[in-house]
Amino acid sequence: MSAPLAPAAEARLAPAAEAQLEVRDLTLSYDGIRALHGVSFTVGAGEIVTLVGANGAGKTSVLRAISGLAPFGGSIRFEGQDLRRVPAHRIVGLGIAHVPEGRGVFGNLTVHENLRLATWQRRDRAGIEADLERVLGTFPRLRERLRQPAGTLSGGEQQMLAVGRALMSRARLLLLDEPSMGLSPRLVQEIFRVIEEINRSGVTVLLVEQNANMALHVASRAYVLETGAVTLSGTGPELRGDPRVREAYLGA
Amino acid sequence: MSEALVYWLQQVLNALQLGSIYALIALGYTLVYGILTMINFAHGDVFMVGAFFCFLSAVYLGLPFVPTLLLTILGTALLGVLIERLAYKPLRHAPRVSAVITALGVGLFLENFTLALAPYPKNVPALLDNVTWDLGGVSLSSLQVIIIFLSLGLMLVLDHVVHRTPVGMAMRAISWDRTFVPLMGVPVNTIISVTFAIGAGLAGAAGTMYALAYPVIDPYMGIMVGWKAFISAVVGGIGNIRGAMIGAFLLGGVEIMVTAFFPSTYRDFVAFTLLLLLILVRPYGILGQPRTQKV
C-alpha cells in the first residue's frame, strides 16, 4: 500500500508555496458512483499543465471540483487558500476562470453580454473596458459579431467567445476543458496558438484534452488520467516519448 | 362620434384595464418559468394575498394609495422569496411533478390560511377619489387611467430590467442554462430569489389595483384570475416577457368582446375555447420559439 504515501512524499519535495494549484487525494462521486479515486497533482504559476485521458477518465470532474460545481473529497488549494467551502460563484473572484466542456456560452445573450456577464464581480469600469478591447484584439471575429446572439456563432467562434469570456475575469489560472472539441484542424491550431499566447501573458493554464498530441506539445507538464486516477506524469516531451502514452493516446 | 365608434372605444378601454391586470400576473408565471422551467401554481394566490395586504394596509394602517401600493408590492415580493426558499428550492433537483404538487400545495395553503383569518369577504375602501370623465360618450374613470398607466409603467420597467441591466442579463443566462452561470461569478440562488421577488411584487401590484377596481375580496379570488393569467402567459409563449403581455391583452380583449356579443355567462367558455384553438395552431405560443438544440 504505497499509493497513499506517494503524495506525502511529493509534498516534502515540492512545498505548497511553489504550486499555484495543489490538488491532493481528490475524490468525487456522482449519485454514489465514484468518478475520481484520489487524484493528486500540482500546477505551478506560469505553467501549462495538461490532463490527458480517454472519455470518462475523470478529466472534466477534476475541473468541476476546482470550480466548485461539484462537491469533492480531499483537498484543493489555490495560492494557499483551501477551496473546499468556497461556493462556485466565488471561485472566479479568486482568480480562476473555467471554460467548460461544450463552451457553455449563453446563446440567447449577445456576444457583448456574454463577455460582460463574466465581469459580474468586478467594479472597475475602466479596467473592464480595457480588458474588453484586449479580448477583442485577440479575437477580431468577436468584434464583428458583438451585437449578435452568441447562439448564431459558429462552433469555432463560440470557443473563442468562451475563452475571451474567461479572460474578462482577469484570471490568473485558466481551466480549459476540451477546447479543441468539434473544431476543424485549422481552428484547433488557432485555438492552441491563442492558449500559448495567453500563457505567455502570464496566465497559468490547466488544460484537459482528448487531443493528447496537441496538448502534450504545448504543455510544460502532463498527467495521464485513467478511470479516475493519475497513472503517469512527466514533462510534455517525456510523455510524448513514453511507449504507453504513444500506444494509448497518440495512436502510434 | 358615431355610436358604434363610442361603443368600440369603450370596449377597448375595458379590455385594456382587464388586460393590464392579467399582464402583471402573467409576467410572474413567465419569469419563473423562464428561469426554472417550473409553473408556479401558487402565483394566483400570491395575487390574492396582495389584495388582502392592500386591505390590511388601507383599513388597519389607514394608509393612502401610494404607501399601500408600495407596502403591498414589498409584502408580496417577500412572500414570493419565502415561498421559493422554503418550498421550491429544496425540491430543485426532485422530479418535476414534485415541484408542481408543491406549488399547488402552497396555493392551497395560502387560500386556507387567508380563509382562517378572513372567513368572510372583505370590502376594500376606496383609496382614490374616482372621477369619471365623459369623452364624447366614452366614459373614462381615473381608476382606469391609473390601472392602465401604472401597469404599462411597471411592464416598461421590467422590460428594461430584463433586457438592459446586469441582473436581467444574469436572469436570461440562467434561463438559457444555469449549469455554468456560477462560473461567471453570478450567485444563481440570489438571482432566482430576485426573480421571485419581482414576479410576486408585480402580482401584489395587480392585487392592489384589482381590489380597488373590484372592492369585494375573498381568499379564492386568485384561482380564476391566476388561471387566466397563466393561460395568457402560455398563449403569448411562456418564458417570453413580451409574449406574456401580448397574451394578457389578447385574453382581456377576447373576454370583453365576448360579453359584448353573447350572454356574459359565455365569456370564459368562448375565451378559453379560442385560446385553446390558438395553442393548437401555435403550440409554443405567439412569441414562443421551440428551443434549438444546444451543443
Coordinates of C-alpha atoms in Angstrom, one line a residue:
Chain A
M1 CA 0.0 0.0 0.0
S2 CA 2.4 2.6 -1.1
A3 CA 0.0 4.7 -3.1
P4 CA -1.3 6.9 -0.2
L5 CA 2.3 7.6 0.8
A6 CA 3.2 9.0 -2.6
P7 CA 1.5 12.4 -2.4
A8 CA 3.0 13.0 1.1
A9 CA 6.4 12.3 -0.3
E10 CA 5.8 14.6 -3.1
A11 CA 4.7 17.3 -0.7
R12 CA 8.1 17.1 1.1
L13 CA 9.9 17.5 -2.2
A14 CA 7.7 20.3 -3.5
P15 CA 6.4 22.6 -0.8
A16 CA 2.9 24.0 -1.2
A17 CA 4.2 27.6 -1.6
E18 CA 5.6 26.7 -5.0
A19 CA 2.4 25.4 -6.5
Q20 CA -0.3 27.8 -7.6
L21 CA -2.8 25.0 -7.6
E22 CA -2.4 22.0 -5.4
V23 CA -4.8 19.1 -5.7
R24 CA -4.5 16.3 -3.2
D25 CA -6.3 13.0 -2.9
L26 CA -9.3 14.4 -4.8
T27 CA -12.3 12.2 -4.8
L28 CA -15.7 12.9 -6.4
S29 CA -18.9 10.9 -6.8
Y30 CA -22.0 11.2 -8.9
D31 CA -25.0 9.6 -7.2
G32 CA -22.8 7.4 -5.2
I33 CA -20.7 6.3 -8.1
R34 CA -17.0 7.2 -7.7
A35 CA -15.7 9.2 -10.6
L36 CA -12.3 10.2 -9.0
H37 CA -10.3 7.9 -6.7
G38 CA -7.7 10.2 -5.0
V39 CA -6.2 12.3 -7.8
S40 CA -3.2 14.4 -6.8
F41 CA -1.3 16.9 -8.9
T42 CA 0.1 20.4 -8.8
V43 CA 0.2 23.3 -11.2
G44 CA 3.0 25.9 -10.9
A45 CA 2.4 29.6 -11.6
G46 CA 3.0 30.3 -15.3
E47 CA 2.9 26.6 -16.4
I48 CA 0.7 24.9 -18.9
V49 CA -0.3 21.6 -17.4
T50 CA -2.4 19.2 -19.2
L51 CA -4.6 16.3 -18.0
V52 CA -4.9 13.8 -20.8
G53 CA -7.0 10.7 -20.8
A54 CA -9.9 8.9 -22.5
N55 CA -13.5 9.8 -22.4
G56 CA -14.8 9.1 -18.8
A57 CA -11.4 9.1 -17.2
G58 CA -12.5 11.9 -14.9
K59 CA -10.8 14.9 -16.5
T60 CA -13.9 17.1 -16.5
S61 CA -14.7 16.0 -12.9
V62 CA -11.4 17.4 -11.8
L63 CA -12.2 20.8 -13.3
R64 CA -15.8 20.7 -11.9
A65 CA -14.4 20.2 -8.4
I66 CA -11.9 23.0 -8.7
S67 CA -14.6 25.4 -9.9
G68 CA -17.0 24.4 -7.0
L69 CA -19.5 22.9 -9.4
A70 CA -19.4 19.5 -7.7
P71 CA -18.7 18.6 -4.0
F72 CA -15.5 16.7 -3.5
G73 CA -13.3 14.9 -1.0
G74 CA -9.6 15.5 -0.5
S75 CA -8.2 19.0 -0.8
I76 CA -7.8 21.7 -3.4
R77 CA -5.6 24.7 -2.6
F78 CA -5.3 27.7 -4.9
E79 CA -2.5 30.2 -4.0
G80 CA -2.6 28.7 -0.5
Q81 CA -6.3 29.0 0.0
D82 CA -8.4 26.0 0.7
L83 CA -11.3 25.8 -1.9
R84 CA -13.4 23.3 0.0
R85 CA -16.0 25.7 1.4
V86 CA -15.9 28.3 -1.3
P87 CA -19.2 28.5 -3.3
A88 CA -18.9 28.2 -7.1
H89 CA -19.7 31.8 -7.8
R90 CA -16.8 33.0 -5.6
I91 CA -14.2 30.9 -7.4
V92 CA -13.8 33.3 -10.3
G93 CA -13.2 36.2 -7.9
L94 CA -10.2 34.3 -6.5
G95 CA -8.6 34.3 -10.0
I96 CA -9.7 31.0 -11.5
A97 CA -11.7 31.0 -14.8
H98 CA -13.2 27.9 -16.2
V99 CA -14.0 27.4 -19.9
P100 CA -16.4 24.4 -19.7
E101 CA -16.7 21.5 -22.0
G102 CA -19.1 22.4 -24.8
R103 CA -18.1 26.0 -24.3
G104 CA -21.1 27.0 -22.2
V105 CA -21.8 30.2 -24.0
F106 CA -25.3 31.7 -23.4
G107 CA -26.9 31.5 -26.8
N108 CA -29.7 34.0 -26.0
L109 CA -27.3 36.7 -24.9
T110 CA -25.3 38.8 -27.4
V111 CA -21.5 38.3 -27.7
H112 CA -21.1 41.5 -25.8
E113 CA -23.4 40.4 -23.0
N114 CA -21.6 37.1 -22.7
L115 CA -18.3 39.0 -22.2
R116 CA -19.9 41.4 -19.7
L117 CA -21.5 38.7 -17.7
A118 CA -18.1 37.4 -16.8
T119 CA -17.3 40.7 -15.1
W120 CA -20.2 40.3 -12.6
Q121 CA -18.0 40.7 -9.6
R122 CA -15.8 43.4 -11.0
R123 CA -16.5 47.1 -10.2
D124 CA -13.6 48.7 -12.1
R125 CA -15.4 50.1 -15.1
A126 CA -12.3 51.4 -16.9
G127 CA -10.4 48.1 -16.3
I128 CA -13.4 46.2 -17.8
E129 CA -13.4 48.3 -20.9
A130 CA -9.6 47.9 -21.3
D131 CA -10.0 44.1 -21.0
L132 CA -12.8 44.1 -23.5
E133 CA -10.6 45.8 -26.0
R134 CA -7.8 43.4 -25.3
V135 CA -10.1 40.4 -25.8
L136 CA -11.5 41.8 -29.0
G137 CA -7.9 42.4 -30.1
T138 CA -7.1 38.7 -29.6
F139 CA -10.3 37.6 -31.3
P140 CA -11.2 40.1 -34.0
R141 CA -14.1 37.9 -35.2
L142 CA -15.9 38.6 -31.9
R143 CA -15.7 42.4 -32.6
E144 CA -17.6 41.9 -35.8
R145 CA -20.3 39.9 -34.1
L146 CA -20.5 41.9 -30.8
R147 CA -24.3 42.6 -31.1
Q148 CA -25.2 39.2 -32.4
P149 CA -26.8 36.5 -30.2
A150 CA -24.0 34.1 -29.3
G151 CA -26.2 31.2 -30.5
T152 CA -25.7 32.4 -34.0
L153 CA -21.9 32.0 -33.9
S154 CA -20.1 29.0 -35.4
G155 CA -18.5 26.4 -33.2
G156 CA -15.1 28.0 -33.5
E157 CA -16.4 31.4 -32.8
Q158 CA -18.2 30.1 -29.7
Q159 CA -15.0 28.6 -28.5
M160 CA -13.2 32.0 -29.0
L161 CA -16.1 33.6 -27.1
A162 CA -15.8 31.1 -24.2
V163 CA -12.0 31.7 -23.9
G164 CA -12.5 35.5 -24.3
R165 CA -15.1 35.5 -21.6
A166 CA -12.8 33.7 -19.2
L167 CA -10.1 36.3 -19.9
M168 CA -12.7 39.1 -18.9
S169 CA -12.4 37.9 -15.3
R170 CA -8.7 38.6 -15.2
A171 CA -8.0 35.1 -14.1
R172 CA -4.5 34.0 -13.0
L173 CA -5.4 30.4 -13.6
L174 CA -7.4 29.3 -16.7
L175 CA -9.1 25.9 -16.7
L176 CA -9.8 24.7 -20.3
D177 CA -12.0 21.7 -20.9
E178 CA -11.6 20.2 -24.4
P179 CA -11.1 23.5 -26.2
S180 CA -10.4 21.6 -29.5
M181 CA -13.7 19.6 -29.4
G182 CA -15.6 19.7 -32.6
L183 CA -13.3 22.1 -34.3
S184 CA -11.6 21.8 -37.7
P185 CA -7.8 21.1 -37.7
R186 CA -7.1 24.6 -38.7
L187 CA -9.2 26.0 -35.9
V188 CA -7.6 23.6 -33.4
Q189 CA -4.2 25.0 -34.4
E190 CA -5.6 28.5 -34.0
I191 CA -7.0 27.9 -30.5
F192 CA -3.8 26.3 -29.3
R193 CA -1.8 29.2 -30.6
V194 CA -4.1 31.5 -28.6
I195 CA -3.7 29.3 -25.5
E196 CA 0.1 29.7 -25.7
E197 CA -0.2 33.4 -26.3
I198 CA -2.4 33.7 -23.2
N199 CA 0.1 31.7 -21.2
R200 CA 2.9 33.9 -22.3
S201 CA 1.0 36.9 -21.0
G202 CA 1.4 35.3 -17.5
V203 CA -1.8 33.2 -17.1
T204 CA -1.4 29.7 -15.8
V205 CA -3.3 27.1 -17.8
L206 CA -4.7 23.8 -16.8
L207 CA -5.7 22.1 -20.0
V208 CA -8.0 19.0 -20.3
E209 CA -7.8 17.4 -23.7
Q210 CA -8.6 14.2 -25.6
N211 CA -6.4 15.6 -28.3
A212 CA -3.3 14.4 -26.5
N213 CA -1.0 15.1 -29.4
M214 CA -1.7 18.8 -29.4
A215 CA -1.9 19.0 -25.6
L216 CA 1.4 17.4 -25.0
H217 CA 3.1 19.7 -27.5
V218 CA 2.1 22.9 -25.7
A219 CA 2.2 21.6 -22.1
S220 CA 5.2 22.0 -19.8
R221 CA 4.0 19.1 -17.7
A222 CA 1.2 16.5 -18.1
Y223 CA -0.7 13.9 -16.1
V224 CA -2.4 10.9 -17.6
L225 CA -5.8 10.1 -16.0
E226 CA -7.3 6.6 -16.3
T227 CA -10.6 5.6 -14.6
G228 CA -10.4 8.3 -12.0
A229 CA -6.7 8.1 -11.0
V230 CA -3.4 9.5 -12.2
T231 CA -1.4 6.7 -13.8
L232 CA 1.5 8.6 -15.3
S233 CA 3.1 12.1 -15.1
G234 CA 6.0 13.9 -16.6
T235 CA 7.0 16.7 -18.8
G236 CA 5.4 17.0 -22.2
P237 CA 8.3 15.6 -24.2
E238 CA 8.7 12.7 -21.6
L239 CA 5.1 11.6 -22.1
R240 CA 5.2 12.0 -25.8
G241 CA 8.1 9.6 -25.8
D242 CA 6.5 7.2 -23.4
P243 CA 5.5 4.0 -25.2
R244 CA 2.4 3.5 -23.1
V245 CA 1.2 7.1 -24.0
R246 CA 2.2 6.6 -27.6
E247 CA 0.1 3.5 -27.9
A248 CA -2.9 4.6 -25.9
Y249 CA -3.3 8.3 -26.7
L250 CA -1.1 9.2 -29.7
G251 CA -2.2 6.4 -31.9
A252 CA 1.4 5.5 -32.7
Chain B
M1 CA -68.6 60.4 -32.6
S2 CA -70.8 57.8 -34.0
E3 CA -72.5 55.5 -31.6
A4 CA -70.7 52.4 -32.9
L5 CA -67.3 54.1 -32.5
V6 CA -68.1 55.2 -29.0
Y7 CA -69.1 51.6 -28.2
W8 CA -65.9 50.1 -29.5
L9 CA -63.7 52.6 -27.8
Q10 CA -65.4 51.9 -24.6
Q11 CA -64.8 48.2 -25.1
V12 CA -61.2 48.7 -26.0
L13 CA -60.7 50.7 -22.8
N14 CA -62.3 48.0 -20.7
A15 CA -60.2 45.4 -22.4
L16 CA -57.0 47.4 -21.7
Q17 CA -58.0 47.6 -18.0
L18 CA -58.6 43.9 -17.7
G19 CA -55.6 43.0 -19.8
S20 CA -53.2 45.1 -17.7
I21 CA -54.1 43.2 -14.6
Y22 CA -53.8 39.8 -16.3
A23 CA -50.5 41.0 -17.8
L24 CA -49.0 41.9 -14.4
I25 CA -49.8 38.5 -13.1
A26 CA -48.9 36.6 -16.3
L27 CA -45.4 38.2 -16.1
G28 CA -44.8 36.4 -12.8
Y29 CA -45.6 33.0 -14.3
T30 CA -43.4 33.6 -17.3
L31 CA -40.4 35.0 -15.3
V32 CA -40.4 32.0 -13.0
Y33 CA -40.9 29.6 -15.9
G34 CA -38.1 31.3 -17.8
I35 CA -35.6 30.8 -15.1
L36 CA -36.6 27.5 -13.5
T37 CA -38.8 25.9 -16.2
M38 CA -41.4 25.5 -13.5
I39 CA -45.0 26.6 -13.3
N40 CA -45.5 28.4 -10.1
F41 CA -49.2 27.4 -9.5
A42 CA -49.3 29.4 -6.2
H43 CA -48.8 32.6 -8.1
G44 CA -52.6 33.4 -8.5
D45 CA -52.8 33.1 -4.7
V46 CA -49.9 35.5 -4.2
F47 CA -52.1 37.9 -6.2
M48 CA -54.9 37.2 -3.8
V49 CA -52.7 37.8 -0.8
G50 CA -51.7 41.1 -2.4
A51 CA -55.3 42.2 -2.4
F52 CA -55.5 41.3 1.3
F53 CA -52.3 43.2 2.0
C54 CA -53.9 46.2 0.3
F55 CA -57.0 45.7 2.6
L56 CA -54.9 45.5 5.7
S57 CA -52.8 48.5 4.8
A58 CA -55.9 50.6 4.0
V59 CA -58.1 49.5 6.9
Y60 CA -55.7 48.8 9.8
L61 CA -52.8 51.1 8.9
G62 CA -55.1 53.7 7.3
L63 CA -52.5 54.4 4.6
P64 CA -53.4 56.2 1.4
F65 CA -52.9 54.7 -2.1
V66 CA -49.2 55.1 -2.8
P67 CA -47.9 53.8 0.5
T68 CA -50.4 51.0 0.3
L69 CA -49.3 50.0 -3.2
L70 CA -45.6 50.1 -2.2
L71 CA -46.2 48.1 1.0
T72 CA -48.2 45.5 -0.9
I73 CA -45.5 45.1 -3.5
L74 CA -42.9 44.8 -0.8
G75 CA -45.0 42.3 1.2
T76 CA -45.8 40.0 -1.8
A77 CA -42.2 40.2 -3.0
L78 CA -41.1 39.0 0.4
L79 CA -43.7 36.3 0.3
G80 CA -42.5 35.2 -3.2
V81 CA -38.9 34.9 -1.9
L82 CA -40.1 33.0 1.1
I83 CA -42.1 30.5 -0.9
E84 CA -39.2 29.8 -3.2
R85 CA -36.7 29.3 -0.4
L86 CA -38.9 27.2 1.8
A87 CA -41.0 25.2 -0.7
Y88 CA -39.3 25.1 -4.1
K89 CA -35.6 25.3 -3.5
P90 CA -35.4 22.1 -1.5
L91 CA -37.1 20.3 -4.5
R92 CA -35.0 21.9 -7.3
H93 CA -33.4 18.5 -8.2
A94 CA -36.5 16.5 -7.4
P95 CA -38.7 15.1 -10.2
R96 CA -40.7 17.9 -11.9
V97 CA -44.1 16.6 -10.7
S98 CA -43.0 17.1 -7.1
A99 CA -42.4 20.8 -7.7
V100 CA -45.8 21.0 -9.4
I101 CA -47.6 19.3 -6.5
T102 CA -45.7 21.5 -4.0
A103 CA -46.7 24.7 -5.9
L104 CA -50.4 23.6 -5.8
G105 CA -50.0 22.8 -2.1
V106 CA -48.5 26.3 -1.4
G107 CA -51.5 27.8 -3.3
L108 CA -54.0 25.8 -1.2
F109 CA -52.1 26.8 2.0
L110 CA -52.3 30.5 1.1
E111 CA -56.0 30.2 0.3
N112 CA -56.9 28.3 3.5
F113 CA -54.6 30.4 5.7
T114 CA -56.3 33.5 4.5
L115 CA -59.7 31.8 4.9
A116 CA -58.8 31.1 8.5
L117 CA -58.0 34.7 9.2
A118 CA -60.8 36.2 7.0
P119 CA -63.7 33.8 6.8
Y120 CA -66.0 36.4 5.1
P121 CA -65.4 38.5 2.0
K122 CA -63.8 41.9 2.8
N123 CA -64.7 45.3 1.5
V124 CA -61.7 47.3 0.4
P125 CA -62.2 51.0 1.0
A126 CA -61.9 53.4 -2.0
L127 CA -58.3 54.7 -1.7
L128 CA -58.7 57.0 -4.6
D129 CA -61.3 59.7 -5.5
N130 CA -62.7 58.1 -8.5
V131 CA -63.5 60.8 -11.1
T132 CA -65.3 59.7 -14.3
W133 CA -64.8 61.8 -17.4
D134 CA -67.2 61.7 -20.4
L135 CA -65.1 61.9 -23.6
G136 CA -67.7 62.3 -26.3
G137 CA -69.8 59.4 -24.9
V138 CA -66.8 57.2 -23.8
S139 CA -66.7 57.1 -20.1
L140 CA -63.2 57.0 -18.6
S141 CA -62.6 56.7 -14.9
S142 CA -59.5 58.0 -13.1
L143 CA -59.1 54.5 -11.7
Q144 CA -59.0 53.0 -15.2
V145 CA -56.3 55.5 -16.2
I146 CA -54.3 54.7 -13.1
I147 CA -54.6 50.9 -13.6
I148 CA -53.6 51.1 -17.3
F149 CA -50.7 53.5 -17.0
L150 CA -49.3 52.1 -13.8
S151 CA -49.4 48.6 -15.3
L152 CA -47.8 49.8 -18.5
G153 CA -45.2 51.7 -16.5
L154 CA -44.3 48.6 -14.4
M155 CA -44.1 46.5 -17.6
L156 CA -41.7 49.0 -19.2
V157 CA -39.6 49.0 -16.1
L158 CA -39.5 45.2 -16.1
D159 CA -38.6 45.0 -19.8
H160 CA -35.8 47.4 -19.1
V161 CA -34.5 45.4 -16.1
V162 CA -34.6 42.2 -18.0
H163 CA -33.0 43.4 -21.3
R164 CA -30.8 46.3 -20.2
T165 CA -29.4 45.6 -16.7
P166 CA -26.8 43.1 -15.3
V167 CA -29.4 41.4 -13.2
G168 CA -31.6 40.9 -16.2
M169 CA -28.6 39.6 -18.1
A170 CA -28.0 37.0 -15.4
M171 CA -31.7 36.1 -15.4
R172 CA -31.5 35.5 -19.2
A173 CA -28.3 33.5 -18.8
I174 CA -29.9 31.3 -16.2
S175 CA -32.9 30.7 -18.4
W176 CA -30.6 29.5 -21.2
D177 CA -28.7 27.0 -19.0
R178 CA -27.9 27.6 -15.4
T179 CA -25.2 24.9 -15.1
F180 CA -22.3 27.2 -15.9
V181 CA -23.7 30.5 -14.7
P182 CA -21.7 30.3 -11.4
L183 CA -18.5 30.2 -13.4
M184 CA -19.3 33.9 -14.4
G185 CA -19.3 34.8 -10.7
V186 CA -23.1 35.1 -10.6
P187 CA -24.8 33.8 -7.5
V188 CA -27.6 31.8 -9.1
N189 CA -29.7 31.5 -5.9
T190 CA -29.7 35.2 -5.4
I191 CA -30.9 35.8 -9.0
I192 CA -33.6 33.2 -8.5
S193 CA -34.8 35.0 -5.4
V194 CA -34.8 38.3 -7.2
T195 CA -36.9 36.8 -9.9
F196 CA -39.4 35.5 -7.5
A197 CA -39.5 38.9 -5.7
I198 CA -40.1 40.7 -9.0
G199 CA -42.8 38.3 -10.1
A200 CA -44.6 38.3 -6.8
G201 CA -44.2 42.1 -6.4
L202 CA -46.0 42.6 -9.8
A203 CA -48.8 40.2 -8.6
G204 CA -49.0 42.4 -5.5
A205 CA -49.4 45.5 -7.6
A206 CA -52.1 43.7 -9.6
G207 CA -53.8 42.6 -6.4
T208 CA -53.9 46.2 -5.2
M209 CA -55.4 47.5 -8.4
Y210 CA -57.9 44.7 -8.7
A211 CA -59.0 45.3 -5.1
L212 CA -59.6 49.0 -6.0
A213 CA -61.5 48.1 -9.2
Y214 CA -63.5 45.2 -7.7
P215 CA -63.5 46.0 -4.0
V216 CA -65.0 42.8 -2.6
I217 CA -62.2 40.4 -2.0
D218 CA -62.1 36.8 -0.8
P219 CA -59.5 34.0 -0.4
Y220 CA -60.5 32.3 -3.6
M221 CA -60.3 35.3 -5.9
G222 CA -56.9 34.3 -7.1
I223 CA -57.8 31.0 -8.6
M224 CA -59.7 32.1 -11.7
V225 CA -57.6 35.2 -12.3
G226 CA -54.5 33.1 -11.8
W227 CA -55.6 30.6 -14.3
K228 CA -56.4 33.3 -16.8
A229 CA -53.0 34.9 -16.3
F230 CA -51.3 31.6 -16.7
I231 CA -53.2 30.9 -19.9
S232 CA -52.2 34.4 -21.1
A233 CA -48.6 33.5 -20.5
V234 CA -48.9 30.2 -22.4
V235 CA -50.7 31.8 -25.3
G236 CA -48.0 34.5 -25.5
G237 CA -45.3 31.9 -25.3
I238 CA -44.3 31.0 -21.8
G239 CA -40.9 32.2 -20.8
N240 CA -41.2 35.2 -23.1
I241 CA -41.9 38.5 -21.3
R242 CA -43.3 40.4 -24.3
G243 CA -45.4 37.3 -25.1
A244 CA -47.0 37.4 -21.7
M245 CA -48.1 41.0 -22.1
I246 CA -49.5 40.2 -25.6
G247 CA -51.3 37.1 -24.4
A248 CA -52.8 39.0 -21.4
F249 CA -54.1 41.9 -23.6
L250 CA -55.4 39.4 -26.1
L251 CA -57.3 37.5 -23.4
G252 CA -58.6 40.7 -21.9
G253 CA -59.8 41.8 -25.4
V254 CA -61.5 38.4 -26.1
E255 CA -63.3 38.4 -22.8
I256 CA -64.6 41.9 -23.3
M257 CA -65.6 41.3 -26.9
V258 CA -67.4 38.0 -26.0
T259 CA -69.5 39.8 -23.3
A260 CA -70.3 42.5 -25.9
F261 CA -72.0 39.9 -28.2
F262 CA -73.0 37.0 -26.1
P263 CA -74.6 36.5 -22.7
S264 CA -71.9 37.2 -20.1
T265 CA -72.1 33.6 -18.9
Y266 CA -70.5 32.6 -22.2
R267 CA -67.4 34.7 -21.5
D268 CA -65.0 32.2 -20.1
F269 CA -66.2 29.3 -22.3
V270 CA -65.7 31.2 -25.5
A271 CA -62.5 32.9 -24.4
F272 CA -60.9 29.6 -23.3
T273 CA -62.0 27.8 -26.5
L274 CA -60.4 30.5 -28.7
L275 CA -57.2 30.3 -26.8
L276 CA -57.1 26.6 -26.9
L277 CA -57.5 26.8 -30.7
L278 CA -54.7 29.3 -30.8
I279 CA -52.4 26.9 -28.9
L280 CA -53.3 24.1 -31.3
V281 CA -52.1 26.3 -34.2
R282 CA -49.1 27.7 -32.4
P283 CA -48.1 25.2 -29.7
Y284 CA -45.2 27.4 -28.4
G285 CA -47.5 30.4 -28.2
I286 CA -47.4 33.7 -30.1
L287 CA -43.8 34.7 -29.4
G288 CA -42.6 31.3 -28.1
Q289 CA -39.8 29.5 -30.0
P290 CA -39.0 25.8 -29.8
R291 CA -35.6 25.8 -28.1
T292 CA -32.9 25.0 -30.6
Q293 CA -30.6 22.1 -29.7
K294 CA -27.7 23.2 -27.6
V295 CA -24.3 21.6 -28.4

